[in-house]
């Protein structure tokens, strides 16, 4: 059983005019008009009201209720589908953020390697310059010999080869080819 509460206000008694008497009268009216109504009557009441106003039958109401339930179920399915799509997108976003972080780390490492390689190349270039300067300085300080001078001295230099002769070769036995410019 349910309870139905009907509150009626007497037009002559207002909060401004009655004060406490108004509040007591309102409570009394509420108690007097509260009555117990069976739950079945409360459920059927809107239907009866509709019937009397000519808006349709109880089967129309049930059809509308069924349609509302169907729409609610469809809405829930759509919400679940959208939640799943959102979850997938968030997972994809997470994976992309991880990939970006890895790429940024790779770029930082490559930058460090480039600096190291540049430093190594600078050091290597400095060593090559020093060697070149040493060669140029030695070439200018010593006597200038021609190719012919160098080749004439070569056969008389001792060899550490097992085929070395006991006596130096005769200059007539050696063939020379010299070109002087």
PDB file of C-alpha atoms in Angstrom:
ATOM      1  CA  UNK A   1       0.000   0.000   0.000  1.00  0.00           C
ATOM      2  CA  UNK A   2       1.203   3.491  -0.786  1.00  0.00           C
ATOM      3  CA  UNK A   3       0.328   6.834   0.725  1.00  0.00           C
ATOM      4  CA  UNK A   4      -1.048   9.775  -1.142  1.00  0.00           C
ATOM      5  CA  UNK A   5      -0.507  13.224   0.301  1.00  0.00           C
ATOM      6  CA  UNK A   6      -2.701  16.094  -0.725  1.00  0.00           C
ATOM      7  CA  UNK A   7      -1.897  19.538   0.631  1.00  0.00           C
ATOM      8  CA  UNK A   8      -4.523  22.208   0.239  1.00  0.00           C
ATOM      9  CA  UNK A   9      -3.904  25.741   1.343  1.00  0.00           C
ATOM     10  CA  UNK A  10      -6.678  27.910   2.583  1.00  0.00           C
ATOM     11  CA  UNK A  11      -6.588  31.141   0.631  1.00  0.00           C
ATOM     12  CA  UNK A  12      -7.615  33.177   3.656  1.00  0.00           C
ATOM     13  CA  UNK A  13      -4.728  31.970   5.779  1.00  0.00           C
ATOM     14  CA  UNK A  14      -1.291  32.983   4.548  1.00  0.00           C
ATOM     15  CA  UNK A  15       2.066  33.002   6.303  1.00  0.00           C
ATOM     16  CA  UNK A  16       1.888  36.753   6.647  1.00  0.00           C
ATOM     17  CA  UNK A  17      -1.487  36.832   8.325  1.00  0.00           C
ATOM     18  CA  UNK A  18      -1.514  33.728  10.528  1.00  0.00           C
ATOM     19  CA  UNK A  19       2.026  33.014  11.762  1.00  0.00           C
ATOM     20  CA  UNK A  20       2.034  29.888  13.956  1.00  0.00           C
ATOM     21  CA  UNK A  21      -1.650  29.332  13.476  1.00  0.00           C
ATOM     22  CA  UNK A  22      -1.058  29.006   9.734  1.00  0.00           C
ATOM     23  CA  UNK A  23       1.627  26.341  10.230  1.00  0.00           C
ATOM     24  CA  UNK A  24      -0.567  24.315  12.602  1.00  0.00           C
ATOM     25  CA  UNK A  25      -3.523  24.510  10.252  1.00  0.00           C
ATOM     26  CA  UNK A  26      -1.332  23.379   7.297  1.00  0.00           C
ATOM     27  CA  UNK A  27      -0.087  20.390   9.291  1.00  0.00           C
ATOM     28  CA  UNK A  28      -3.642  19.491  10.286  1.00  0.00           C
ATOM     29  CA  UNK A  29      -4.817  19.683   6.678  1.00  0.00           C
ATOM     30  CA  UNK A  30      -1.900  17.509   5.580  1.00  0.00           C
ATOM     31  CA  UNK A  31      -2.710  14.869   8.211  1.00  0.00           C
ATOM     32  CA  UNK A  32      -6.380  14.902   7.377  1.00  0.00           C
ATOM     33  CA  UNK A  33      -5.891  14.560   3.646  1.00  0.00           C
ATOM     34  CA  UNK A  34      -3.237  11.833   3.870  1.00  0.00           C
ATOM     35  CA  UNK A  35      -4.857   8.541   3.158  1.00  0.00           C
ATOM     36  CA  UNK A  36      -3.721   5.061   2.370  1.00  0.00           C
ATOM     37  CA  UNK A  37      -4.079   4.101  -1.263  1.00  0.00           C
ATOM     38  CA  UNK A  38      -3.411   0.583  -2.595  1.00  0.00           C
ATOM     39  CA  UNK A  39      -0.259   0.364  -4.762  1.00  0.00           C
ATOM     40  CA  UNK A  40      -2.243  -1.078  -7.696  1.00  0.00           C
ATOM     41  CA  UNK A  41      -4.516   1.938  -7.663  1.00  0.00           C
ATOM     42  CA  UNK A  42      -1.525   4.297  -7.750  1.00  0.00           C
ATOM     43  CA  UNK A  43      -0.070   2.487 -10.773  1.00  0.00           C
ATOM     44  CA  UNK A  44      -3.373   2.460 -12.612  1.00  0.00           C
ATOM     45  CA  UNK A  45      -4.287   6.046 -11.750  1.00  0.00           C
ATOM     46  CA  UNK A  46      -2.313   7.738 -14.605  1.00  0.00           C
ATOM     47  CA  UNK A  47      -3.751   5.195 -17.025  1.00  0.00           C
ATOM     48  CA  UNK A  48      -7.281   5.890 -15.819  1.00  0.00           C
ATOM     49  CA  UNK A  49      -6.678   9.597 -16.127  1.00  0.00           C
ATOM     50  CA  UNK A  50      -5.476   9.129 -19.669  1.00  0.00           C
ATOM     51  CA  UNK A  51      -8.476   6.994 -20.515  1.00  0.00           C
ATOM     52  CA  UNK A  52     -10.813   9.618 -19.285  1.00  0.00           C
ATOM     53  CA  UNK A  53      -9.050  12.297 -21.285  1.00  0.00           C
ATOM     54  CA  UNK A  54      -9.168  10.158 -24.409  1.00  0.00           C
ATOM     55  CA  UNK A  55      -5.398   9.835 -25.045  1.00  0.00           C
ATOM     56  CA  UNK A  56      -5.278   6.084 -25.639  1.00  0.00           C
ATOM     57  CA  UNK A  57      -5.465   2.653 -24.056  1.00  0.00           C
ATOM     58  CA  UNK A  58      -3.233   0.897 -21.534  1.00  0.00           C
ATOM     59  CA  UNK A  59      -1.673  -1.072 -24.381  1.00  0.00           C
ATOM     60  CA  UNK A  60      -0.523   2.244 -25.873  1.00  0.00           C
ATOM     61  CA  UNK A  61       1.105   3.078 -22.567  1.00  0.00           C
ATOM     62  CA  UNK A  62       2.790  -0.287 -22.445  1.00  0.00           C
ATOM     63  CA  UNK A  63       3.962   0.130 -26.030  1.00  0.00           C
ATOM     64  CA  UNK A  64       5.391   3.527 -25.183  1.00  0.00           C
ATOM     65  CA  UNK A  65       7.065   2.087 -22.102  1.00  0.00           C
ATOM     66  CA  UNK A  66       8.501  -0.767 -24.183  1.00  0.00           C
ATOM     67  CA  UNK A  67       9.729   1.736 -26.774  1.00  0.00           C
ATOM     68  CA  UNK A  68      11.379   3.778 -23.997  1.00  0.00           C
ATOM     69  CA  UNK A  69      13.035   0.627 -22.630  1.00  0.00           C
ATOM     70  CA  UNK A  70      14.241  -0.312 -26.111  1.00  0.00           C
ATOM     71  CA  UNK A  71      15.689   3.164 -26.591  1.00  0.00           C
ATOM     72  CA  UNK A  72      17.351   2.952 -23.184  1.00  0.00           C
ATOM     73  CA  UNK A  73      18.893  -0.426 -24.060  1.00  0.00           C
ATOM     74  CA  UNK A  74      20.093   0.946 -27.397  1.00  0.00           C
ATOM     75  CA  UNK A  75      21.521   3.972 -25.630  1.00  0.00           C
ATOM     76  CA  UNK A  76      23.387   1.711 -23.201  1.00  0.00           C
ATOM     77  CA  UNK A  77      24.805  -0.368 -26.068  1.00  0.00           C
ATOM     78  CA  UNK A  78      25.919   2.796 -27.842  1.00  0.00           C
ATOM     79  CA  UNK A  79      27.480   4.102 -24.633  1.00  0.00           C
ATOM     80  CA  UNK A  80      29.388   0.839 -24.159  1.00  0.00           C
ATOM     81  CA  UNK A  81      30.540   0.940 -27.776  1.00  0.00           C
ATOM     82  CA  UNK A  82      31.727   4.528 -27.362  1.00  0.00           C
ATOM     83  CA  UNK A  83      33.478   3.655 -24.100  1.00  0.00           C
ATOM     84  CA  UNK A  84      35.290   0.797 -25.837  1.00  0.00           C
ATOM     85  CA  UNK A  85      36.288   3.084 -28.721  1.00  0.00           C
ATOM     86  CA  UNK A  86      37.523   5.662 -26.215  1.00  0.00           C
ATOM     87  CA  UNK A  87      39.497   2.982 -24.364  1.00  0.00           C
ATOM     88  CA  UNK A  88      41.104   1.868 -27.649  1.00  0.00           C
ATOM     89  CA  UNK A  89      41.974   5.448 -28.572  1.00  0.00           C
ATOM     90  CA  UNK A  90      43.487   6.048 -25.149  1.00  0.00           C
ATOM     91  CA  UNK A  91      45.569   2.870 -25.525  1.00  0.00           C
ATOM     92  CA  UNK A  92      46.697   3.997 -28.977  1.00  0.00           C
ATOM     93  CA  UNK A  93      47.552   7.437 -27.601  1.00  0.00           C
ATOM     94  CA  UNK A  94      49.587   5.806 -24.835  1.00  0.00           C
ATOM     95  CA  UNK A  95      51.485   3.680 -27.378  1.00  0.00           C
ATOM     96  CA  UNK A  96      52.142   6.726 -29.561  1.00  0.00           C
ATOM     97  CA  UNK A  97      53.429   8.694 -26.573  1.00  0.00           C
ATOM     98  CA  UNK A  98      55.804   5.828 -25.765  1.00  0.00           C
ATOM     99  CA  UNK A  99      57.000   5.756 -29.385  1.00  0.00           C
ATOM    100  CA  UNK A 100      57.570   9.520 -29.335  1.00  0.00           C
ATOM    101  CA  UNK A 101      59.530   9.198 -26.089  1.00  0.00           C
ATOM    102  CA  UNK A 102      61.712   6.480 -27.642  1.00  0.00           C
ATOM    103  CA  UNK A 103      62.313   8.608 -30.735  1.00  0.00           C
ATOM    104  CA  UNK A 104      63.228  11.610 -28.600  1.00  0.00           C
ATOM    105  CA  UNK A 105      65.704   9.451 -26.674  1.00  0.00           C
ATOM    106  CA  UNK A 106      67.173   8.187 -29.961  1.00  0.00           C
ATOM    107  CA  UNK A 107      67.533  11.760 -31.227  1.00  0.00           C
ATOM    108  CA  UNK A 108      69.314  12.756 -27.992  1.00  0.00           C
ATOM    109  CA  UNK A 109      71.684   9.779 -28.280  1.00  0.00           C
ATOM    110  CA  UNK A 110      72.403  10.562 -31.928  1.00  0.00           C
ATOM    111  CA  UNK A 111      73.100  14.181 -31.001  1.00  0.00           C
ATOM    112  CA  UNK A 112      75.607  13.031 -28.386  1.00  0.00           C
ATOM    113  CA  UNK A 113      77.223  10.687 -30.917  1.00  0.00           C
ATOM    114  CA  UNK A 114      77.456  13.513 -33.460  1.00  0.00           C
ATOM    115  CA  UNK A 115      79.255  15.696 -30.911  1.00  0.00           C
ATOM    116  CA  UNK A 116      81.653  12.847 -30.087  1.00  0.00           C
ATOM    117  CA  UNK A 117      82.329  12.149 -33.783  1.00  0.00           C
ATOM    118  CA  UNK A 118      82.894  15.845 -34.430  1.00  0.00           C
ATOM    119  CA  UNK A 119      85.395  16.001 -31.563  1.00  0.00           C
ATOM    120  CA  UNK A 120      87.179  12.881 -32.855  1.00  0.00           C
ATOM    121  CA  UNK A 121      87.338  14.287 -36.383  1.00  0.00           C
ATOM    122  CA  UNK A 122      88.714  17.581 -35.071  1.00  0.00           C
ATOM    123  CA  UNK A 123      91.442  15.720 -33.166  1.00  0.00           C
ATOM    124  CA  UNK A 124      92.259  13.542 -36.201  1.00  0.00           C
ATOM    125  CA  UNK A 125      92.440  16.604 -38.450  1.00  0.00           C
ATOM    126  CA  UNK A 126      94.811  18.283 -36.004  1.00  0.00           C
ATOM    127  CA  UNK A 127      97.110  15.209 -35.987  1.00  0.00           C
ATOM    128  CA  UNK A 128      97.136  15.070 -39.800  1.00  0.00           C
ATOM    129  CA  UNK A 129      98.008  18.780 -39.986  1.00  0.00           C
ATOM    130  CA  UNK A 130     100.861  18.298 -37.547  1.00  0.00           C
ATOM    131  CA  UNK A 131     102.191  15.333 -39.547  1.00  0.00           C
ATOM    132  CA  UNK A 132     101.930  17.298 -42.770  1.00  0.00           C
ATOM    133  CA  UNK A 133     103.752  20.256 -41.250  1.00  0.00           C
ATOM    134  CA  UNK A 134     106.504  17.914 -40.019  1.00  0.00           C
ATOM    135  CA  UNK A 135     106.914  16.388 -43.479  1.00  0.00           C
ATOM    136  CA  UNK A 136     107.014  19.789 -45.154  1.00  0.00           C
ATOM    137  CA  UNK A 137     109.530  21.113 -42.630  1.00  0.00           C
ATOM    138  CA  UNK A 138     111.821  18.091 -43.046  1.00  0.00           C
ATOM    139  CA  UNK A 139     111.651  18.319 -46.825  1.00  0.00           C
ATOM    140  CA  UNK A 140     112.683  21.961 -46.800  1.00  0.00           C
ATOM    141  CA  UNK A 141     115.490  21.535 -44.277  1.00  0.00           C
ATOM    142  CA  UNK A 142     117.329  18.654 -45.998  1.00  0.00           C
ATOM    143  CA  UNK A 143     119.253  18.676 -49.300  1.00  0.00           C
ATOM    144  CA  UNK A 144     117.144  18.502 -52.380  1.00  0.00           C
ATOM    145  CA  UNK A 145     117.821  15.229 -54.145  1.00  0.00           C
ATOM    146  CA  UNK A 146     116.507  14.151 -57.457  1.00  0.00           C
ATOM    147  CA  UNK A 147     114.920  10.841 -58.182  1.00  0.00           C
ATOM    148  CA  UNK A 148     118.083   9.751 -59.984  1.00  0.00           C
ATOM    149  CA  UNK A 149     120.160  10.482 -56.888  1.00  0.00           C
ATOM    150  CA  UNK A 150     117.905   8.379 -54.749  1.00  0.00           C
ATOM    151  CA  UNK A 151     117.875   5.447 -57.182  1.00  0.00           C
ATOM    152  CA  UNK A 152     121.640   5.405 -57.600  1.00  0.00           C
ATOM    153  CA  UNK A 153     122.116   4.961 -53.880  1.00  0.00           C
ATOM    154  CA  UNK A 154     119.535   2.229 -53.464  1.00  0.00           C
ATOM    155  CA  UNK A 155     121.505  -0.747 -54.932  1.00  0.00           C
ATOM    156  CA  UNK A 156     124.466  -0.095 -52.665  1.00  0.00           C
ATOM    157  CA  UNK A 157     122.437  -0.064 -49.482  1.00  0.00           C
ATOM    158  CA  UNK A 158     122.782  -3.259 -47.521  1.00  0.00           C
ATOM    159  CA  UNK A 159     119.757  -5.537 -47.674  1.00  0.00           C
ATOM    160  CA  UNK A 160     118.656  -7.759 -44.862  1.00  0.00           C
ATOM    161  CA  UNK A 161     117.579 -10.320 -47.405  1.00  0.00           C
ATOM    162  CA  UNK A 162     119.066 -13.840 -47.536  1.00  0.00           C
ATOM    163  CA  UNK A 163     119.930 -13.237 -51.211  1.00  0.00           C
ATOM    164  CA  UNK A 164     122.434 -10.503 -50.377  1.00  0.00           C
ATOM    165  CA  UNK A 165     125.724 -10.885 -52.246  1.00  0.00           C
ATOM    166  CA  UNK A 166     129.049 -11.014 -50.399  1.00  0.00           C
ATOM    167  CA  UNK A 167     130.542  -8.277 -52.578  1.00  0.00           C
ATOM    168  CA  UNK A 168     128.759  -5.137 -53.733  1.00  0.00           C
ATOM    169  CA  UNK A 169     127.476  -5.445 -57.268  1.00  0.00           C
ATOM    170  CA  UNK A 170     129.446  -4.020 -60.081  1.00  0.00           C
ATOM    171  CA  UNK A 171     127.973  -0.735 -61.358  1.00  0.00           C
ATOM    172  CA  UNK A 172     128.064  -2.158 -64.843  1.00  0.00           C
ATOM    173  CA  UNK A 173     125.934  -5.129 -63.815  1.00  0.00           C
ATOM    174  CA  UNK A 174     123.090  -2.914 -62.607  1.00  0.00           C
ATOM    175  CA  UNK A 175     120.645  -1.440 -65.054  1.00  0.00           C
ATOM    176  CA  UNK A 176     119.577   2.113 -64.423  1.00  0.00           C
ATOM    177  CA  UNK A 177     116.710   4.118 -65.723  1.00  0.00           C
ATOM    178  CA  UNK A 178     116.715   7.697 -64.616  1.00  0.00           C
ATOM    179  CA  UNK A 179     114.640  10.569 -65.768  1.00  0.00           C
ATOM    180  CA  UNK A 180     115.584  14.097 -64.781  1.00  0.00           C
ATOM    181  CA  UNK A 181     113.380  16.951 -65.484  1.00  0.00           C
TER     182      UNK A 181
END
